[in-house]
PDB file of C-alpha atoms in Angstrom:
ATOM      1  CA  GLU F 830     -15.604 -12.980   3.117  1.00  0.00           C
ATOM      2  CA  ALA F 831     -15.913  -9.270   3.802  1.00  0.00           C
ATOM      3  CA  GLY F 832     -12.887  -7.159   3.010  1.00  0.00           C
ATOM      4  CA  VAL F 833     -11.498  -4.209   4.911  1.00  0.00           C
ATOM      5  CA  VAL F 834     -14.313  -1.744   5.498  1.00  0.00           C
ATOM      6  CA  GLN F 835     -13.721   1.966   5.862  1.00  0.00           C
ATOM      7  CA  SER F 836     -16.052   4.868   6.467  1.00  0.00           C
ATOM      8  CA  PRO F 837     -16.842   7.465   5.449  1.00  0.00           C
ATOM      9  CA  ARG F 838     -15.963   7.093   1.795  1.00  0.00           C
ATOM     10  CA  TYR F 839     -15.642  10.839   1.290  1.00  0.00           C
ATOM     11  CA  LYS F 840     -15.311  13.749   3.697  1.00  0.00           C
ATOM     12  CA  ILE F 841     -15.110  17.478   3.092  1.00  0.00           C
ATOM     13  CA  ILE F 842     -14.300  19.731   6.027  1.00  0.00           C
ATOM     14  CA  GLU F 843     -13.064  23.233   6.644  1.00  0.00           C
ATOM     15  CA  LYS F 844      -9.545  23.727   7.908  1.00  0.00           C
ATOM     16  CA  LYS F 845      -9.098  23.711  11.673  1.00  0.00           C
ATOM     17  CA  GLN F 846     -12.039  21.340  12.079  1.00  0.00           C
ATOM     18  CA  PRO F 847     -11.640  17.809  13.487  1.00  0.00           C
ATOM     19  CA  VAL F 848     -12.262  14.681  11.447  1.00  0.00           C
ATOM     20  CA  ALA F 849     -12.282  10.966  12.188  1.00  0.00           C
ATOM     21  CA  PHE F 850     -12.005   7.884  10.013  1.00  0.00           C
ATOM     22  CA  TRP F 851     -13.093   4.389  10.923  1.00  0.00           C
ATOM     23  CA  CYS F 852     -11.727   1.015   9.822  1.00  0.00           C
ATOM     24  CA  ASN F 853     -12.937  -2.548  10.331  1.00  0.00           C
ATOM     25  CA  PRO F 854     -10.243  -5.025   9.272  1.00  0.00           C
ATOM     26  CA  ILE F 855     -10.731  -8.512   7.889  1.00  0.00           C
ATOM     27  CA  SER F 856     -11.783 -10.904  10.612  1.00  0.00           C
ATOM     28  CA  GLY F 857      -8.795 -12.626  12.185  1.00  0.00           C
ATOM     29  CA  HIS F 858      -6.239 -10.126  10.909  1.00  0.00           C
ATOM     30  CA  ASN F 859      -4.202  -8.978  13.866  1.00  0.00           C
ATOM     31  CA  THR F 860      -2.076  -6.435  12.019  1.00  0.00           C
ATOM     32  CA  LEU F 861      -3.688  -3.164  10.996  1.00  0.00           C
ATOM     33  CA  TYR F 862      -2.132  -0.265   9.064  1.00  0.00           C
ATOM     34  CA  TRP F 863      -3.152   3.284   8.323  1.00  0.00           C
ATOM     35  CA  TYR F 864      -1.627   4.763   5.189  1.00  0.00           C
ATOM     36  CA  ARG F 865      -2.005   8.163   3.581  1.00  0.00           C
ATOM     37  CA  GLN F 866      -1.915   8.478  -0.187  1.00  0.00           C
ATOM     38  CA  ASN F 867      -1.481  11.794  -1.934  1.00  0.00           C
ATOM     39  CA  LEU F 868      -2.495  12.208  -5.554  1.00  0.00           C
ATOM     40  CA  GLY F 869      -0.013  10.535  -7.892  1.00  0.00           C
ATOM     41  CA  GLN F 870       1.986   9.025  -5.042  1.00  0.00           C
ATOM     42  CA  GLY F 871       2.211   5.661  -3.355  1.00  0.00           C
ATOM     43  CA  PRO F 872       0.722   5.050   0.089  1.00  0.00           C
ATOM     44  CA  GLU F 873       2.808   6.251   3.053  1.00  0.00           C
ATOM     45  CA  LEU F 874       2.575   4.518   6.394  1.00  0.00           C
ATOM     46  CA  LEU F 875       1.168   6.507   9.292  1.00  0.00           C
ATOM     47  CA  ILE F 876       0.829   3.815  11.949  1.00  0.00           C
ATOM     48  CA  ARG F 877       0.883   0.038  12.352  1.00  0.00           C
ATOM     49  CA  TYR F 878      -0.876  -1.973  15.023  1.00  0.00           C
ATOM     50  CA  GLU F 879      -0.225  -5.501  16.186  1.00  0.00           C
ATOM     51  CA  ASN F 880      -3.487  -6.346  17.943  1.00  0.00           C
ATOM     52  CA  GLU F 881      -4.156  -3.291  20.132  1.00  0.00           C
ATOM     53  CA  GLU F 882      -0.527  -2.161  20.359  1.00  0.00           C
ATOM     54  CA  ALA F 883       0.845   0.568  18.115  1.00  0.00           C
ATOM     55  CA  VAL F 884       4.228  -0.904  17.145  1.00  0.00           C
ATOM     56  CA  ASP F 885       5.243   1.695  14.556  1.00  0.00           C
ATOM     57  CA  ASP F 886       3.941   5.251  14.745  1.00  0.00           C
ATOM     58  CA  SER F 887       7.160   7.006  13.839  1.00  0.00           C
ATOM     59  CA  GLN F 888       5.580   8.722  10.829  1.00  0.00           C
ATOM     60  CA  LEU F 889       2.381   9.814  12.528  1.00  0.00           C
ATOM     61  CA  PRO F 890       2.282  13.618  13.036  1.00  0.00           C
ATOM     62  CA  LYS F 891       1.441  13.375  16.683  1.00  0.00           C
ATOM     63  CA  ASP F 892       0.708  17.049  17.178  1.00  0.00           C
ATOM     64  CA  ARG F 893      -2.539  16.687  15.262  1.00  0.00           C
ATOM     65  CA  PHE F 894      -3.041  13.006  14.444  1.00  0.00           C
ATOM     66  CA  SER F 895      -4.116  10.288  16.828  1.00  0.00           C
ATOM     67  CA  ALA F 896      -5.225   6.710  16.403  1.00  0.00           C
ATOM     68  CA  GLU F 897      -6.613   3.954  18.512  1.00  0.00           C
ATOM     69  CA  ARG F 898      -7.464   0.314  18.139  1.00  0.00           C
ATOM     70  CA  LEU F 899      -9.459  -0.695  21.160  1.00  0.00           C
ATOM     71  CA  LYS F 900      -9.885  -4.436  21.670  1.00  0.00           C
ATOM     72  CA  GLY F 901      -7.535  -5.088  18.760  1.00  0.00           C
ATOM     73  CA  VAL F 902     -10.223  -5.023  16.077  1.00  0.00           C
ATOM     74  CA  ASP F 903     -11.703  -1.771  14.749  1.00  0.00           C
ATOM     75  CA  SER F 904      -9.566   1.321  14.538  1.00  0.00           C
ATOM     76  CA  THR F 905     -10.119   5.048  14.285  1.00  0.00           C
ATOM     77  CA  LEU F 906      -7.781   7.707  12.969  1.00  0.00           C
ATOM     78  CA  LYS F 907      -8.391  11.296  14.017  1.00  0.00           C
ATOM     79  CA  ILE F 908      -7.046  14.628  12.830  1.00  0.00           C
ATOM     80  CA  GLN F 909      -7.513  17.703  15.006  1.00  0.00           C
ATOM     81  CA  PRO F 910      -7.250  20.339  13.739  1.00  0.00           C
ATOM     82  CA  ALA F 911      -7.157  19.549  10.029  1.00  0.00           C
ATOM     83  CA  GLU F 912      -4.930  21.553   7.696  1.00  0.00           C
ATOM     84  CA  LEU F 913      -5.162  22.092   3.948  1.00  0.00           C
ATOM     85  CA  GLY F 914      -2.188  19.784   3.422  1.00  0.00           C
ATOM     86  CA  ASP F 915      -4.057  16.898   5.025  1.00  0.00           C
ATOM     87  CA  SER F 916      -6.178  16.505   1.897  1.00  0.00           C
ATOM     88  CA  ALA F 917      -5.457  12.945   0.726  1.00  0.00           C
ATOM     89  CA  VAL F 918      -6.876   9.437   0.656  1.00  0.00           C
ATOM     90  CA  TYR F 919      -6.537   7.626   3.975  1.00  0.00           C
ATOM     91  CA  LEU F 920      -6.206   3.897   3.462  1.00  0.00           C
ATOM     92  CA  CYS F 921      -6.608   1.205   6.077  1.00  0.00           C
ATOM     93  CA  ALA F 922      -5.102  -2.234   5.510  1.00  0.00           C
ATOM     94  CA  SER F 923      -4.874  -5.462   7.459  1.00  0.00           C
ATOM     95  CA  SER F 924      -2.842  -8.635   7.366  1.00  0.00           C
ATOM     96  CA  ILE F 925      -2.061 -11.752   9.369  1.00  0.00           C
ATOM     97  CA  ARG F 926       1.091 -11.601  11.433  1.00  0.00           C
ATOM     98  CA  GLY F 927       3.453 -14.537  11.178  1.00  0.00           C
ATOM     99  CA  ARG F 928       2.870 -15.509   7.569  1.00  0.00           C
ATOM    100  CA  GLU F 929       5.861 -14.083   5.747  1.00  0.00           C
ATOM    101  CA  ASN F 930       4.336 -13.964   2.310  1.00  0.00           C
ATOM    102  CA  THR F 931       0.951 -12.678   3.264  1.00  0.00           C
ATOM    103  CA  GLU F 932      -0.047  -9.486   1.616  1.00  0.00           C
ATOM    104  CA  ALA F 933      -1.836  -6.546   3.152  1.00  0.00           C
ATOM    105  CA  PHE F 934      -5.469  -6.149   2.104  1.00  0.00           C
ATOM    106  CA  PHE F 935      -6.587  -2.580   1.613  1.00  0.00           C
ATOM    107  CA  GLY F 936      -9.914  -0.904   2.164  1.00  0.00           C
ATOM    108  CA  GLN F 937     -11.454   1.521  -0.330  1.00  0.00           C
ATOM    109  CA  GLY F 938     -10.107   4.463   1.600  1.00  0.00           C
ATOM    110  CA  THR F 939     -11.537   7.749   2.817  1.00  0.00           C
ATOM    111  CA  ARG F 940     -10.959  10.687   0.496  1.00  0.00           C
ATOM    112  CA  LEU F 941     -10.499  13.761   2.667  1.00  0.00           C
ATOM    113  CA  THR F 942     -10.754  17.258   1.245  1.00  0.00           C
ATOM    114  CA  VAL F 943      -9.857  20.147   3.522  1.00  0.00           C
ATOM    115  CA  VAL F 944     -11.059  23.534   2.276  1.00  0.00           C
TER     116      VAL F 944
ATOM    117  CA  GLY I 853      15.263   4.274   5.305  1.00  0.00           C
ATOM    118  CA  GLN I 854      14.234   3.158   1.861  1.00  0.00           C
ATOM    119  CA  ASN I 855      14.372   4.599  -1.624  1.00  0.00           C
ATOM    120  CA  ILE I 856      12.147   3.002  -4.248  1.00  0.00           C
ATOM    121  CA  ASP I 857      12.200   4.158  -7.854  1.00  0.00           C
ATOM    122  CA  GLN I 858       9.886   3.273 -10.692  1.00  0.00           C
ATOM    123  CA  PRO I 859       8.898   5.100 -13.882  1.00  0.00           C
ATOM    124  CA  THR I 860       6.073   7.582 -13.525  1.00  0.00           C
ATOM    125  CA  GLU I 861       4.161   6.673 -16.672  1.00  0.00           C
ATOM    126  CA  MET I 862       4.187   4.055 -19.413  1.00  0.00           C
ATOM    127  CA  THR I 863       2.063   3.489 -22.489  1.00  0.00           C
ATOM    128  CA  ALA I 864       1.542   0.175 -24.272  1.00  0.00           C
ATOM    129  CA  THR I 865      -0.726  -1.358 -26.876  1.00  0.00           C
ATOM    130  CA  GLU I 866      -3.485  -3.860 -26.268  1.00  0.00           C
ATOM    131  CA  GLY I 867      -2.194  -7.416 -26.750  1.00  0.00           C
ATOM    132  CA  ALA I 868       1.433  -6.433 -26.246  1.00  0.00           C
ATOM    133  CA  ILE I 869       3.868  -7.112 -23.393  1.00  0.00           C
ATOM    134  CA  VAL I 870       5.060  -4.435 -20.972  1.00  0.00           C
ATOM    135  CA  GLN I 871       7.766  -4.523 -18.301  1.00  0.00           C
ATOM    136  CA  ILE I 872       7.621  -2.151 -15.331  1.00  0.00           C
ATOM    137  CA  ASN I 873      10.920  -1.804 -13.500  1.00  0.00           C
ATOM    138  CA  CYS I 874      11.538  -1.042  -9.856  1.00  0.00           C
ATOM    139  CA  THR I 875      14.829  -0.378  -8.109  1.00  0.00           C
ATOM    140  CA  TYR I 876      15.215  -0.098  -4.377  1.00  0.00           C
ATOM    141  CA  GLN I 877      17.784   0.739  -1.727  1.00  0.00           C
ATOM    142  CA  THR I 878      16.980  -0.509   1.751  1.00  0.00           C
ATOM    143  CA  SER I 879      18.728  -1.093   5.040  1.00  0.00           C
ATOM    144  CA  GLY I 880      17.216  -4.571   5.116  1.00  0.00           C
ATOM    145  CA  PHE I 881      15.061  -6.662   2.833  1.00  0.00           C
ATOM    146  CA  ASN I 882      12.194  -8.958   3.691  1.00  0.00           C
ATOM    147  CA  GLY I 883      10.144  -9.171   0.518  1.00  0.00           C
ATOM    148  CA  LEU I 884       8.990  -7.178  -2.479  1.00  0.00           C
ATOM    149  CA  PHE I 885       5.353  -6.785  -3.460  1.00  0.00           C
ATOM    150  CA  TRP I 886       3.566  -5.505  -6.533  1.00  0.00           C
ATOM    151  CA  TYR I 887       0.112  -3.987  -6.241  1.00  0.00           C
ATOM    152  CA  GLN I 888      -2.340  -2.795  -8.876  1.00  0.00           C
ATOM    153  CA  GLN I 889      -4.445   0.272  -8.216  1.00  0.00           C
ATOM    154  CA  HIS I 890      -7.215   1.495 -10.486  1.00  0.00           C
ATOM    155  CA  ALA I 891      -8.125   5.166 -10.185  1.00  0.00           C
ATOM    156  CA  GLY I 892     -10.186   5.824  -7.084  1.00  0.00           C
ATOM    157  CA  GLU I 893      -9.890   2.265  -5.848  1.00  0.00           C
ATOM    158  CA  ALA I 894      -7.873   0.366  -3.260  1.00  0.00           C
ATOM    159  CA  PRO I 895      -4.531  -1.230  -4.122  1.00  0.00           C
ATOM    160  CA  THR I 896      -4.890  -4.953  -4.796  1.00  0.00           C
ATOM    161  CA  PHE I 897      -2.138  -7.535  -4.421  1.00  0.00           C
ATOM    162  CA  LEU I 898      -0.496  -8.913  -7.563  1.00  0.00           C
ATOM    163  CA  SER I 899       2.704 -10.687  -6.589  1.00  0.00           C
ATOM    164  CA  TYR I 900       5.332 -11.349  -3.944  1.00  0.00           C
ATOM    165  CA  ASN I 901       9.068 -12.101  -4.288  1.00  0.00           C
ATOM    166  CA  VAL I 902      11.503 -12.751  -1.487  1.00  0.00           C
ATOM    167  CA  LEU I 903      14.132 -14.929  -3.195  1.00  0.00           C
ATOM    168  CA  ASP I 904      15.842 -14.261  -6.524  1.00  0.00           C
ATOM    169  CA  GLY I 905      14.036 -15.380  -9.615  1.00  0.00           C
ATOM    170  CA  LEU I 906      10.797 -15.221 -11.491  1.00  0.00           C
ATOM    171  CA  GLU I 907       7.326 -15.776 -10.098  1.00  0.00           C
ATOM    172  CA  GLU I 908       4.616 -16.373 -12.682  1.00  0.00           C
ATOM    173  CA  LYS I 909       0.909 -15.994 -12.156  1.00  0.00           C
ATOM    174  CA  GLY I 910      -1.178 -16.110 -15.299  1.00  0.00           C
ATOM    175  CA  ARG I 911      -0.551 -13.040 -17.452  1.00  0.00           C
ATOM    176  CA  PHE I 912       1.522 -11.445 -14.701  1.00  0.00           C
ATOM    177  CA  SER I 913       5.112 -12.308 -13.734  1.00  0.00           C
ATOM    178  CA  SER I 914       7.456 -10.672 -11.288  1.00  0.00           C
ATOM    179  CA  PHE I 915      11.224 -10.936 -11.114  1.00  0.00           C
ATOM    180  CA  LEU I 916      13.619 -10.151  -8.288  1.00  0.00           C
ATOM    181  CA  SER I 917      17.383  -9.706  -8.057  1.00  0.00           C
ATOM    182  CA  ARG I 918      18.319  -8.936  -4.466  1.00  0.00           C
ATOM    183  CA  SER I 919      21.997  -8.322  -5.270  1.00  0.00           C
ATOM    184  CA  LYS I 920      20.996  -5.610  -7.741  1.00  0.00           C
ATOM    185  CA  GLY I 921      18.098  -4.204  -5.727  1.00  0.00           C
ATOM    186  CA  TYR I 922      15.937  -4.679  -8.779  1.00  0.00           C
ATOM    187  CA  SER I 923      12.535  -6.068  -9.649  1.00  0.00           C
ATOM    188  CA  TYR I 924      10.237  -5.960 -12.610  1.00  0.00           C
ATOM    189  CA  LEU I 925       6.600  -6.713 -13.238  1.00  0.00           C
ATOM    190  CA  LEU I 926       5.830  -8.243 -16.627  1.00  0.00           C
ATOM    191  CA  LEU I 927       2.339  -8.020 -18.041  1.00  0.00           C
ATOM    192  CA  LYS I 928       1.546 -10.152 -21.089  1.00  0.00           C
ATOM    193  CA  GLU I 929      -1.362 -10.017 -23.537  1.00  0.00           C
ATOM    194  CA  LEU I 930      -2.296  -6.575 -22.332  1.00  0.00           C
ATOM    195  CA  GLN I 931      -5.960  -5.764 -21.974  1.00  0.00           C
ATOM    196  CA  MET I 932      -7.641  -2.386 -21.696  1.00  0.00           C
ATOM    197  CA  LYS I 933      -8.586  -3.194 -18.104  1.00  0.00           C
ATOM    198  CA  ASP I 934      -4.886  -3.355 -17.244  1.00  0.00           C
ATOM    199  CA  SER I 935      -4.770   0.451 -17.418  1.00  0.00           C
ATOM    200  CA  ALA I 936      -3.957   1.304 -13.812  1.00  0.00           C
ATOM    201  CA  SER I 937      -1.151   2.328 -11.499  1.00  0.00           C
ATOM    202  CA  TYR I 938       1.312  -0.379 -10.497  1.00  0.00           C
ATOM    203  CA  LEU I 939       2.931   0.028  -7.107  1.00  0.00           C
ATOM    204  CA  CYS I 940       6.230  -1.547  -6.114  1.00  0.00           C
ATOM    205  CA  ALA I 941       6.556  -2.009  -2.353  1.00  0.00           C
ATOM    206  CA  VAL I 942       9.395  -3.283  -0.190  1.00  0.00           C
ATOM    207  CA  ARG I 943       9.276  -4.675   3.319  1.00  0.00           C
ATOM    208  CA  GLU I 944      12.322  -4.023   5.491  1.00  0.00           C
ATOM    209  CA  GLY I 945      13.707  -6.391   8.067  1.00  0.00           C
ATOM    210  CA  ARG I 946      15.700  -9.570   8.085  1.00  0.00           C
ATOM    211  CA  LEU I 947      14.995 -12.130   5.400  1.00  0.00           C
ATOM    212  CA  LEU I 948      12.062 -14.359   6.275  1.00  0.00           C
ATOM    213  CA  ASP I 949      11.804 -12.709   9.680  1.00  0.00           C
ATOM    214  CA  THR I 950       8.224 -13.106  10.816  1.00  0.00           C
ATOM    215  CA  GLY I 951       8.548  -9.927  12.895  1.00  0.00           C
ATOM    216  CA  ARG I 952       7.594  -8.105   9.769  1.00  0.00           C
ATOM    217  CA  ARG I 953       7.416  -4.399   9.164  1.00  0.00           C
ATOM    218  CA  ALA I 954       4.999  -2.426   7.068  1.00  0.00           C
ATOM    219  CA  LEU I 955       5.483  -1.990   3.347  1.00  0.00           C
ATOM    220  CA  THR I 956       7.171   1.059   1.897  1.00  0.00           C
ATOM    221  CA  PHE I 957       5.709   1.954  -1.476  1.00  0.00           C
ATOM    222  CA  GLY I 958       7.165   3.573  -4.544  1.00  0.00           C
ATOM    223  CA  SER I 959       5.235   6.381  -6.209  1.00  0.00           C
ATOM    224  CA  GLY I 960       3.686   4.002  -8.697  1.00  0.00           C
ATOM    225  CA  THR I 961       3.781   3.631 -12.471  1.00  0.00           C
ATOM    226  CA  ARG I 962       0.678   4.743 -14.329  1.00  0.00           C
ATOM    227  CA  LEU I 963       0.157   2.384 -17.264  1.00  0.00           C
ATOM    228  CA  GLN I 964      -2.066   3.419 -20.133  1.00  0.00           C
ATOM    229  CA  VAL I 965      -3.117   0.623 -22.498  1.00  0.00           C
ATOM    230  CA  GLN I 966      -4.153   1.868 -25.913  1.00  0.00           C
ATOM    231  CA  PRO I 967      -6.263   0.037 -28.538  1.00  0.00           C
TER     232      PRO I 967
END
């Protein structure tokens, strides 16, 4: 079974430029998460989707970040414009809603460097 | 909100036993997870506790005391490949509520296993 797939794996951009990340969750997983992980820190939630609905985006910096999950499967996370402080690993995860002990499965992440 | 504390770094010897502690303060509790994360890789699920007590899975065990807001991860017969960061994560919400929320992670404990 394929895991959570993210692309690109690495991205280097100049500040003020836009950038987008893509995530394909595990088939059948209706819950999708975007996390940001800074060096030496744990992942921090940016947004959570249940199917195509964003049910928790309270920590998403909406002035520059946006996300979508059309058709409740793949998702994209966009930053426009990027700032130096956005340099981090962006992790996508998915899980099955309704199973209380089910864990979230993480993708390999996209390492973003803003210069 | 949540506050999750765990030691930043630990060192142990190959073949030994190590215990990684995690304390948390949450407005609700609906499960505690431990993840392992090797450098540059995705977090992978290790264990889940929702009721008090010890959960054992091979060389890894996890303990939970909800009244104390405390958990630990026990690693036995340490191997060099166990060198990684160990992330404690808590899910808020009502106990066993299937309307689950995303996980909130601690900063992780970097474990170095020495020969």
